[in-house]
């Protein structure tokens, strides 16, 4: 499965962006799909994940209430709507997917088999 992330850009604090992650195969609908981010000089960190069966989304505490993860199985695409953006949200955002993800491991980078290229989000104050 190949993942293609898009939608990054530069916004002012308080603004919004919507990231998209499109997959090359329809089997993507059966995968858990997540987003991670990596800020300059920092380690890559978990942002959000959506389960493949229930469609339940889970979020890092720092984005809860501001970010919303959704999926469009017909389009093999997952979206990350980011509202009320803060300068500390500045990072390269990566989408990831895994066919057998255990939610107990959802924050672990090594739990995801497939990764897209990053898309840069810059939030200015």
Short mmCIF file of N, CA, C and O in Angstrom, two decimals:
data_model
loop_
_atom_site.label_atom_id
_atom_site.label_comp_id
_atom_site.label_asym_id
_atom_site.label_seq_id
_atom_site.Cartn_x
_atom_site.Cartn_y
_atom_site.Cartn_z
N UNK A 1 0.85 -1.19 0.00
CA UNK A 1 0.00 0.00 0.00
C UNK A 1 0.88 1.23 0.00
O UNK A 1 1.79 1.36 0.83
N UNK A 2 0.61 2.14 -0.92
CA UNK A 2 1.33 3.42 -0.94
C UNK A 2 0.40 4.51 -0.44
O UNK A 2 -0.77 4.55 -0.81
N UNK A 3 0.94 5.36 0.42
CA UNK A 3 0.17 6.44 1.01
C UNK A 3 0.71 7.77 0.51
O UNK A 3 1.93 7.98 0.49
N UNK A 4 -0.21 8.66 0.17
CA UNK A 4 0.16 9.98 -0.33
C UNK A 4 -0.50 11.04 0.54
O UNK A 4 -1.73 11.17 0.53
N UNK A 5 0.32 11.76 1.28
CA UNK A 5 -0.20 12.82 2.16
C UNK A 5 -0.18 14.15 1.44
O UNK A 5 0.72 14.43 0.64
N UNK A 6 -1.18 14.97 1.74
CA UNK A 6 -1.25 16.30 1.13
C UNK A 6 -2.01 17.23 2.06
O UNK A 6 -2.60 16.79 3.05
N UNK A 7 -1.98 18.52 1.73
CA UNK A 7 -2.78 19.48 2.46
C UNK A 7 -2.02 20.39 3.40
O UNK A 7 -2.60 21.28 4.01
N UNK A 8 -0.73 20.15 3.55
CA UNK A 8 0.04 21.02 4.43
C UNK A 8 0.17 22.43 3.89
O UNK A 8 -0.15 22.70 2.73
N UNK A 9 0.62 23.32 4.73
CA UNK A 9 0.79 24.70 4.31
C UNK A 9 1.13 25.58 5.48
O UNK A 9 1.45 25.09 6.56
N UNK A 10 1.04 26.88 5.25
CA UNK A 10 1.35 27.86 6.29
C UNK A 10 0.09 28.63 6.65
O UNK A 10 -0.63 29.11 5.77
N UNK A 11 -0.18 28.71 7.94
CA UNK A 11 -1.34 29.44 8.44
C UNK A 11 -0.95 30.22 9.67
O UNK A 11 0.07 29.94 10.31
N UNK A 12 -1.78 31.18 10.01
CA UNK A 12 -1.58 31.90 11.26
C UNK A 12 -2.25 31.16 12.40
O UNK A 12 -3.17 30.35 12.18
N UNK A 13 -1.81 31.41 13.58
CA UNK A 13 -2.40 30.80 14.76
C UNK A 13 -3.90 31.07 14.78
O UNK A 13 -4.35 32.17 14.48
N UNK A 14 -4.64 30.02 15.12
CA UNK A 14 -6.10 30.10 15.11
C UNK A 14 -6.72 29.65 13.81
O UNK A 14 -7.94 29.45 13.73
N UNK A 15 -5.90 29.46 12.80
CA UNK A 15 -6.39 29.02 11.51
C UNK A 15 -6.62 27.53 11.43
O UNK A 15 -6.47 26.80 12.41
N UNK A 16 -7.00 27.10 10.22
CA UNK A 16 -7.34 25.70 10.01
C UNK A 16 -6.66 25.16 8.75
O UNK A 16 -6.38 25.91 7.81
N UNK A 17 -6.43 23.87 8.77
CA UNK A 17 -5.95 23.15 7.60
C UNK A 17 -6.59 21.77 7.61
O UNK A 17 -6.93 21.25 8.69
N UNK A 18 -6.72 21.18 6.43
CA UNK A 18 -7.18 19.79 6.36
C UNK A 18 -6.15 18.98 5.59
O UNK A 18 -5.86 19.27 4.43
N UNK A 19 -5.61 18.00 6.27
CA UNK A 19 -4.67 17.08 5.64
C UNK A 19 -5.43 15.89 5.08
O UNK A 19 -6.46 15.48 5.63
N UNK A 20 -4.93 15.35 4.00
CA UNK A 20 -5.51 14.15 3.41
C UNK A 20 -4.43 13.11 3.20
O UNK A 20 -3.27 13.44 2.95
N UNK A 21 -4.81 11.87 3.33
CA UNK A 21 -3.90 10.75 3.07
C UNK A 21 -4.64 9.77 2.18
O UNK A 21 -5.61 9.15 2.62
N UNK A 22 -4.20 9.66 0.95
CA UNK A 22 -4.83 8.78 -0.02
C UNK A 22 -4.01 7.52 -0.20
O UNK A 22 -2.78 7.58 -0.29
N UNK A 23 -4.70 6.40 -0.27
CA UNK A 23 -4.03 5.11 -0.41
C UNK A 23 -4.19 4.58 -1.82
O UNK A 23 -5.15 4.90 -2.52
N UNK A 24 -3.24 3.74 -2.19
CA UNK A 24 -3.23 3.21 -3.55
C UNK A 24 -4.13 2.00 -3.73
O UNK A 24 -4.41 1.60 -4.86
N UNK A 25 -4.57 1.41 -2.60
CA UNK A 25 -5.35 0.19 -2.70
C UNK A 25 -6.62 0.28 -1.88
O UNK A 25 -6.66 0.91 -0.83
N UNK A 26 -7.66 -0.42 -2.35
CA UNK A 26 -8.93 -0.38 -1.65
C UNK A 26 -8.87 -1.10 -0.31
O UNK A 26 -9.67 -0.80 0.58
N UNK A 27 -7.89 -1.99 -0.15
CA UNK A 27 -7.77 -2.70 1.13
C UNK A 27 -7.45 -1.74 2.27
O UNK A 27 -7.55 -2.10 3.43
N UNK A 28 -7.08 -0.51 1.92
CA UNK A 28 -6.83 0.53 2.91
C UNK A 28 -8.00 0.69 3.86
O UNK A 28 -7.84 1.06 5.02
N UNK A 29 -9.21 0.43 3.35
CA UNK A 29 -10.40 0.59 4.18
C UNK A 29 -10.38 -0.36 5.37
O UNK A 29 -11.05 -0.11 6.37
N UNK A 30 -9.62 -1.43 5.28
CA UNK A 30 -9.55 -2.42 6.35
C UNK A 30 -8.36 -2.19 7.29
O UNK A 30 -8.08 -3.04 8.14
N UNK A 31 -7.69 -1.07 7.12
CA UNK A 31 -6.53 -0.78 7.93
C UNK A 31 -6.85 0.29 8.97
O UNK A 31 -7.64 1.20 8.70
N UNK A 32 -6.22 0.19 10.13
CA UNK A 32 -6.20 1.33 11.04
C UNK A 32 -5.34 2.42 10.40
O UNK A 32 -4.30 2.13 9.78
N UNK A 33 -5.78 3.66 10.54
CA UNK A 33 -5.10 4.76 9.86
C UNK A 33 -4.80 5.86 10.86
O UNK A 33 -5.68 6.26 11.62
N UNK A 34 -3.57 6.32 10.82
CA UNK A 34 -3.18 7.31 11.82
C UNK A 34 -2.33 8.43 11.25
O UNK A 34 -1.92 8.40 10.08
N UNK A 35 -2.12 9.42 12.10
CA UNK A 35 -1.25 10.55 11.78
C UNK A 35 -0.24 10.72 12.90
O UNK A 35 -0.59 10.60 14.09
N UNK A 36 0.98 11.00 12.51
CA UNK A 36 2.05 11.35 13.42
C UNK A 36 2.62 12.69 12.96
O UNK A 36 2.35 13.14 11.84
N UNK A 37 3.40 13.31 13.82
CA UNK A 37 4.06 14.55 13.43
C UNK A 37 5.46 14.61 14.04
O UNK A 37 5.71 14.01 15.09
N UNK A 38 6.31 15.36 13.36
CA UNK A 38 7.67 15.52 13.85
C UNK A 38 8.06 16.98 13.71
O UNK A 38 8.17 17.50 12.59
N UNK A 39 8.26 17.60 14.84
CA UNK A 39 8.69 19.00 14.87
C UNK A 39 10.21 19.05 14.78
O UNK A 39 10.88 18.08 15.10
N UNK A 40 10.75 20.18 14.34
CA UNK A 40 12.21 20.29 14.22
C UNK A 40 12.91 19.98 15.52
O UNK A 40 12.56 20.52 16.57
N UNK A 41 13.87 19.08 15.46
CA UNK A 41 14.65 18.74 16.64
C UNK A 41 13.95 17.84 17.64
O UNK A 41 14.50 17.59 18.72
N UNK A 42 12.77 17.34 17.26
CA UNK A 42 12.02 16.49 18.18
C UNK A 42 11.74 15.13 17.55
O UNK A 42 11.86 14.96 16.34
N UNK A 43 11.35 14.20 18.38
CA UNK A 43 11.00 12.88 17.89
C UNK A 43 9.60 12.90 17.28
O UNK A 43 8.76 13.73 17.60
N UNK A 44 9.37 11.95 16.41
CA UNK A 44 8.05 11.80 15.82
C UNK A 44 7.07 11.37 16.90
O UNK A 44 7.37 10.48 17.71
N UNK A 45 5.88 11.97 16.91
CA UNK A 45 4.91 11.67 17.94
C UNK A 45 3.54 11.38 17.35
O UNK A 45 3.18 11.88 16.28
N UNK A 46 2.80 10.60 18.08
CA UNK A 46 1.44 10.24 17.71
C UNK A 46 0.52 11.45 17.76
O UNK A 46 0.61 12.27 18.68
N UNK A 47 -0.38 11.53 16.78
CA UNK A 47 -1.37 12.60 16.76
C UNK A 47 -2.78 12.01 16.90
O UNK A 47 -3.56 12.42 17.78
N UNK A 48 -3.12 11.08 16.02
CA UNK A 48 -4.46 10.51 16.04
C UNK A 48 -4.49 9.22 15.24
O UNK A 48 -3.63 8.99 14.38
N UNK A 49 -5.49 8.39 15.53
CA UNK A 49 -5.69 7.15 14.78
C UNK A 49 -7.17 6.86 14.72
O UNK A 49 -7.92 7.23 15.63
N UNK A 50 -7.59 6.21 13.63
CA UNK A 50 -8.98 5.78 13.50
C UNK A 50 -8.98 4.29 13.24
O UNK A 50 -8.23 3.78 12.41
N UNK A 51 -9.81 3.59 13.99
CA UNK A 51 -9.86 2.14 13.86
C UNK A 51 -10.54 1.76 12.55
O UNK A 51 -11.39 2.47 12.05
N UNK A 52 -10.16 0.60 12.02
CA UNK A 52 -10.67 0.22 10.70
C UNK A 52 -12.10 -0.28 10.78
O UNK A 52 -12.87 -0.13 9.82
N UNK A 53 -12.50 -0.85 11.91
CA UNK A 53 -13.84 -1.46 11.96
C UNK A 53 -14.89 -0.51 12.54
O UNK A 53 -15.88 -0.20 11.88
N UNK A 54 -14.65 0.00 13.72
CA UNK A 54 -15.67 0.83 14.36
C UNK A 54 -15.64 2.27 13.86
O UNK A 54 -16.63 2.99 13.97
N UNK A 55 -14.50 2.67 13.32
CA UNK A 55 -14.38 4.06 12.91
C UNK A 55 -14.16 5.01 14.07
O UNK A 55 -14.22 6.23 13.89
N UNK A 56 -13.90 4.47 15.24
CA UNK A 56 -13.63 5.31 16.40
C UNK A 56 -12.25 5.94 16.27
O UNK A 56 -11.29 5.28 15.88
N UNK A 57 -12.18 7.22 16.59
CA UNK A 57 -10.92 7.94 16.51
C UNK A 57 -10.37 8.22 17.91
O UNK A 57 -11.14 8.44 18.85
N UNK A 58 -9.07 8.20 18.01
CA UNK A 58 -8.38 8.45 19.27
C UNK A 58 -7.34 9.55 19.00
O UNK A 58 -6.71 9.57 17.94
N UNK A 59 -7.16 10.41 19.98
CA UNK A 59 -6.31 11.58 19.77
C UNK A 59 -5.29 11.75 20.88
O UNK A 59 -5.54 11.39 22.04
N UNK A 60 -4.18 12.38 20.53
CA UNK A 60 -3.24 12.84 21.55
C UNK A 60 -3.93 13.96 22.33
O UNK A 60 -4.71 14.74 21.78
N UNK A 61 -3.57 14.03 23.59
CA UNK A 61 -4.23 15.00 24.45
C UNK A 61 -4.06 16.43 23.95
O UNK A 61 -4.92 17.28 24.14
N UNK A 62 -2.94 16.71 23.32
CA UNK A 62 -2.65 18.07 22.90
C UNK A 62 -3.51 18.55 21.73
O UNK A 62 -3.57 19.75 21.45
N UNK A 63 -4.18 17.62 21.03
CA UNK A 63 -5.00 18.00 19.88
C UNK A 63 -6.47 17.70 20.09
O UNK A 63 -7.31 18.07 19.23
N UNK A 64 -6.80 17.04 21.17
CA UNK A 64 -8.21 16.70 21.44
C UNK A 64 -9.05 17.97 21.49
O UNK A 64 -8.69 18.95 22.14
N UNK A 65 -10.16 17.93 20.76
CA UNK A 65 -11.05 19.08 20.69
C UNK A 65 -10.72 20.04 19.57
O UNK A 65 -11.53 20.92 19.25
N UNK A 66 -9.54 19.91 18.98
CA UNK A 66 -9.14 20.81 17.89
C UNK A 66 -9.00 20.06 16.57
O UNK A 66 -9.27 20.62 15.50
N UNK A 67 -8.55 18.83 16.63
CA UNK A 67 -8.34 18.02 15.42
C UNK A 67 -9.44 16.96 15.34
O UNK A 67 -9.88 16.42 16.35
N UNK A 68 -9.84 16.66 14.10
CA UNK A 68 -10.83 15.63 13.87
C UNK A 68 -10.37 14.74 12.73
O UNK A 68 -10.03 15.22 11.64
N UNK A 69 -10.37 13.45 13.00
CA UNK A 69 -9.96 12.45 12.02
C UNK A 69 -11.20 11.80 11.43
O UNK A 69 -12.11 11.42 12.17
N UNK A 70 -11.22 11.68 10.11
CA UNK A 70 -12.35 11.04 9.46
C UNK A 70 -11.85 10.23 8.27
O UNK A 70 -10.71 10.38 7.84
N UNK A 71 -12.69 9.38 7.76
CA UNK A 71 -12.29 8.54 6.65
C UNK A 71 -13.37 8.50 5.58
O UNK A 71 -14.55 8.68 5.87
N UNK A 72 -12.92 8.28 4.37
CA UNK A 72 -13.82 8.06 3.24
C UNK A 72 -13.36 6.78 2.58
O UNK A 72 -12.42 6.79 1.77
N UNK A 73 -13.97 5.68 2.95
CA UNK A 73 -13.52 4.39 2.45
C UNK A 73 -13.69 4.27 0.93
O UNK A 73 -12.90 3.61 0.27
N UNK A 74 -14.71 4.91 0.40
CA UNK A 74 -14.94 4.84 -1.05
C UNK A 74 -13.79 5.49 -1.82
O UNK A 74 -13.47 5.10 -2.95
N UNK A 75 -13.18 6.50 -1.21
CA UNK A 75 -12.08 7.23 -1.83
C UNK A 75 -10.71 6.77 -1.32
O UNK A 75 -9.69 7.33 -1.72
N UNK A 76 -10.71 5.75 -0.45
CA UNK A 76 -9.44 5.26 0.12
C UNK A 76 -8.64 6.39 0.75
O UNK A 76 -7.41 6.47 0.60
N UNK A 77 -9.32 7.27 1.44
CA UNK A 77 -8.69 8.47 1.96
C UNK A 77 -9.08 8.70 3.42
O UNK A 77 -10.22 8.44 3.80
N UNK A 78 -8.13 9.19 4.18
CA UNK A 78 -8.38 9.60 5.56
C UNK A 78 -8.01 11.07 5.66
O UNK A 78 -7.05 11.53 5.02
N UNK A 79 -8.79 11.81 6.44
CA UNK A 79 -8.60 13.24 6.57
C UNK A 79 -8.30 13.63 8.01
O UNK A 79 -8.84 13.02 8.95
N UNK A 80 -7.48 14.64 8.18
CA UNK A 80 -7.22 15.21 9.49
C UNK A 80 -7.58 16.69 9.41
O UNK A 80 -6.83 17.47 8.83
N UNK A 81 -8.72 17.04 9.97
CA UNK A 81 -9.14 18.43 10.04
C UNK A 81 -8.51 19.06 11.27
O UNK A 81 -8.74 18.59 12.38
N UNK A 82 -7.75 20.11 11.06
CA UNK A 82 -7.03 20.75 12.15
C UNK A 82 -7.55 22.18 12.30
O UNK A 82 -7.39 23.00 11.39
N UNK A 83 -8.17 22.44 13.42
CA UNK A 83 -8.71 23.76 13.73
C UNK A 83 -7.96 24.37 14.91
O UNK A 83 -7.26 23.67 15.64
N UNK A 84 -8.13 25.66 15.08
CA UNK A 84 -7.50 26.38 16.20
C UNK A 84 -6.02 26.04 16.30
O UNK A 84 -5.51 25.74 17.38
N UNK A 85 -5.36 26.11 15.19
CA UNK A 85 -3.95 25.73 15.14
C UNK A 85 -3.09 26.66 15.99
O UNK A 85 -3.36 27.87 16.10
N UNK A 86 -2.07 26.07 16.57
CA UNK A 86 -1.14 26.79 17.44
C UNK A 86 0.27 26.68 16.86
O UNK A 86 0.56 25.72 16.13
N UNK A 87 1.14 27.62 17.20
CA UNK A 87 2.53 27.51 16.71
C UNK A 87 3.18 26.18 17.07
O UNK A 87 3.98 25.65 16.28
N UNK A 88 2.81 25.62 18.20
CA UNK A 88 3.40 24.33 18.59
C UNK A 88 2.90 23.16 17.77
O UNK A 88 3.38 22.04 17.92
N UNK A 89 1.92 23.40 16.89
CA UNK A 89 1.49 22.35 15.97
C UNK A 89 2.39 22.29 14.73
O UNK A 89 2.24 21.38 13.90
N UNK A 90 3.30 23.23 14.61
CA UNK A 90 4.22 23.24 13.48
C UNK A 90 5.05 21.97 13.46
O UNK A 90 5.70 21.63 14.45
N UNK A 91 4.99 21.26 12.34
CA UNK A 91 5.69 19.98 12.22
C UNK A 91 5.49 19.43 10.81
O UNK A 91 4.65 19.92 10.05
N UNK A 92 6.24 18.41 10.52
CA UNK A 92 5.95 17.59 9.34
C UNK A 92 4.99 16.50 9.79
O UNK A 92 5.26 15.79 10.77
N UNK A 93 3.88 16.39 9.10
CA UNK A 93 2.84 15.43 9.45
C UNK A 93 2.92 14.23 8.51
O UNK A 93 3.01 14.39 7.29
N UNK A 94 2.87 13.04 9.12
CA UNK A 94 2.97 11.79 8.38
C UNK A 94 1.71 10.96 8.60
O UNK A 94 1.25 10.82 9.74
N UNK A 95 1.18 10.39 7.53
CA UNK A 95 0.10 9.43 7.71
C UNK A 95 0.70 8.02 7.73
O UNK A 95 1.77 7.77 7.17
N UNK A 96 -0.01 7.14 8.41
CA UNK A 96 0.46 5.77 8.57
C UNK A 96 -0.74 4.83 8.59
O UNK A 96 -1.86 5.26 8.91
N UNK A 97 -0.49 3.58 8.30
CA UNK A 97 -1.58 2.60 8.29
C UNK A 97 -1.04 1.23 8.65
O UNK A 97 0.14 0.93 8.42
N UNK A 98 -1.93 0.43 9.20
CA UNK A 98 -1.54 -0.92 9.54
C UNK A 98 -2.77 -1.82 9.52
O UNK A 98 -3.82 -1.43 10.02
N UNK A 99 -2.63 -3.02 8.96
CA UNK A 99 -3.79 -3.92 8.86
C UNK A 99 -4.15 -4.64 10.15
O UNK A 99 -5.27 -5.15 10.27
N UNK A 100 -3.22 -4.67 11.11
CA UNK A 100 -3.48 -5.45 12.32
C UNK A 100 -3.15 -4.66 13.58
O UNK A 100 -2.80 -5.23 14.60
N UNK A 101 -3.30 -3.34 13.51
CA UNK A 101 -2.92 -2.52 14.65
C UNK A 101 -3.73 -2.84 15.89
O UNK A 101 -4.96 -2.91 15.85
N UNK A 102 -3.04 -3.03 16.98
CA UNK A 102 -3.69 -3.12 18.28
C UNK A 102 -3.75 -1.72 18.86
O UNK A 102 -2.74 -1.00 18.89
N UNK A 103 -4.93 -1.32 19.29
CA UNK A 103 -5.07 0.03 19.81
C UNK A 103 -4.19 0.26 21.04
O UNK A 103 -3.87 1.41 21.37
N UNK A 104 -3.80 -0.82 21.68
CA UNK A 104 -2.88 -0.69 22.81
C UNK A 104 -1.53 -0.14 22.34
O UNK A 104 -0.77 0.41 23.13
N UNK A 105 -1.24 -0.32 21.07
CA UNK A 105 0.04 0.12 20.51
C UNK A 105 -0.11 1.33 19.59
O UNK A 105 0.82 1.65 18.84
N UNK A 106 -1.23 1.99 19.62
CA UNK A 106 -1.51 3.00 18.61
C UNK A 106 -0.53 4.18 18.63
O UNK A 106 -0.38 4.86 17.63
N UNK A 107 0.14 4.41 19.74
CA UNK A 107 1.08 5.52 19.82
C UNK A 107 2.49 5.15 19.38
O UNK A 107 3.38 5.99 19.32
N UNK A 108 2.70 3.87 19.09
CA UNK A 108 4.04 3.39 18.75
C UNK A 108 4.29 3.48 17.26
O UNK A 108 3.53 2.97 16.45
N UNK A 109 5.39 4.12 16.91
CA UNK A 109 5.76 4.25 15.51
C UNK A 109 5.95 2.89 14.86
O UNK A 109 5.52 2.66 13.72
N UNK A 110 6.55 1.98 15.56
CA UNK A 110 6.86 0.66 14.97
C UNK A 110 5.64 -0.23 14.85
O UNK A 110 5.74 -1.35 14.35
N UNK A 111 4.47 0.24 15.28
CA UNK A 111 3.24 -0.54 15.14
C UNK A 111 2.59 -0.37 13.78
O UNK A 111 1.64 -1.08 13.47
N UNK A 112 3.07 0.56 12.99
CA UNK A 112 2.48 0.86 11.69
C UNK A 112 3.39 0.37 10.57
O UNK A 112 4.57 0.69 10.52
N UNK A 113 2.81 -0.38 9.65
CA UNK A 113 3.61 -0.96 8.57
C UNK A 113 3.81 0.01 7.41
O UNK A 113 4.86 0.00 6.77
N UNK A 114 2.82 0.80 7.13
CA UNK A 114 2.88 1.66 5.94
C UNK A 114 2.90 3.14 6.34
O UNK A 114 2.17 3.56 7.23
N UNK A 115 3.74 3.89 5.61
CA UNK A 115 3.91 5.31 5.90
C UNK A 115 3.86 6.11 4.61
O UNK A 115 4.36 5.67 3.57
N UNK A 116 3.28 7.28 4.70
CA UNK A 116 3.33 8.21 3.59
C UNK A 116 4.49 9.17 3.76
O UNK A 116 5.13 9.21 4.81
N UNK A 117 4.72 9.96 2.74
CA UNK A 117 5.73 11.01 2.87
C UNK A 117 5.14 12.11 3.73
O UNK A 117 3.93 12.18 3.92
N UNK A 118 5.92 12.93 4.29
CA UNK A 118 5.41 13.97 5.16
C UNK A 118 4.87 15.16 4.41
O UNK A 118 5.21 15.40 3.24
N UNK A 119 4.02 15.90 5.10
CA UNK A 119 3.54 17.17 4.58
C UNK A 119 3.74 18.22 5.66
O UNK A 119 3.38 18.00 6.82
N UNK A 120 4.33 19.35 5.31
CA UNK A 120 4.74 20.34 6.30
C UNK A 120 3.59 21.28 6.66
O UNK A 120 2.93 21.85 5.78
N UNK A 121 3.39 21.42 7.96
CA UNK A 121 2.42 22.38 8.49
C UNK A 121 3.20 23.42 9.30
O UNK A 121 3.94 23.05 10.22
N UNK A 122 3.03 24.67 8.94
CA UNK A 122 3.70 25.76 9.64
C UNK A 122 2.65 26.72 10.17
O UNK A 122 1.83 27.23 9.41
N UNK A 123 2.68 26.94 11.49
CA UNK A 123 1.72 27.83 12.12
C UNK A 123 2.49 29.00 12.73
O UNK A 123 3.34 28.80 13.59
N UNK A 124 2.18 30.19 12.28
CA UNK A 124 2.88 31.38 12.77
C UNK A 124 2.04 32.10 13.80
O UNK A 124 0.80 32.09 13.75
N UNK A 125 2.72 32.74 14.72
CA UNK A 125 2.01 33.44 15.79
C UNK A 125 1.67 34.86 15.40
O UNK A 125 2.10 35.37 14.39
#
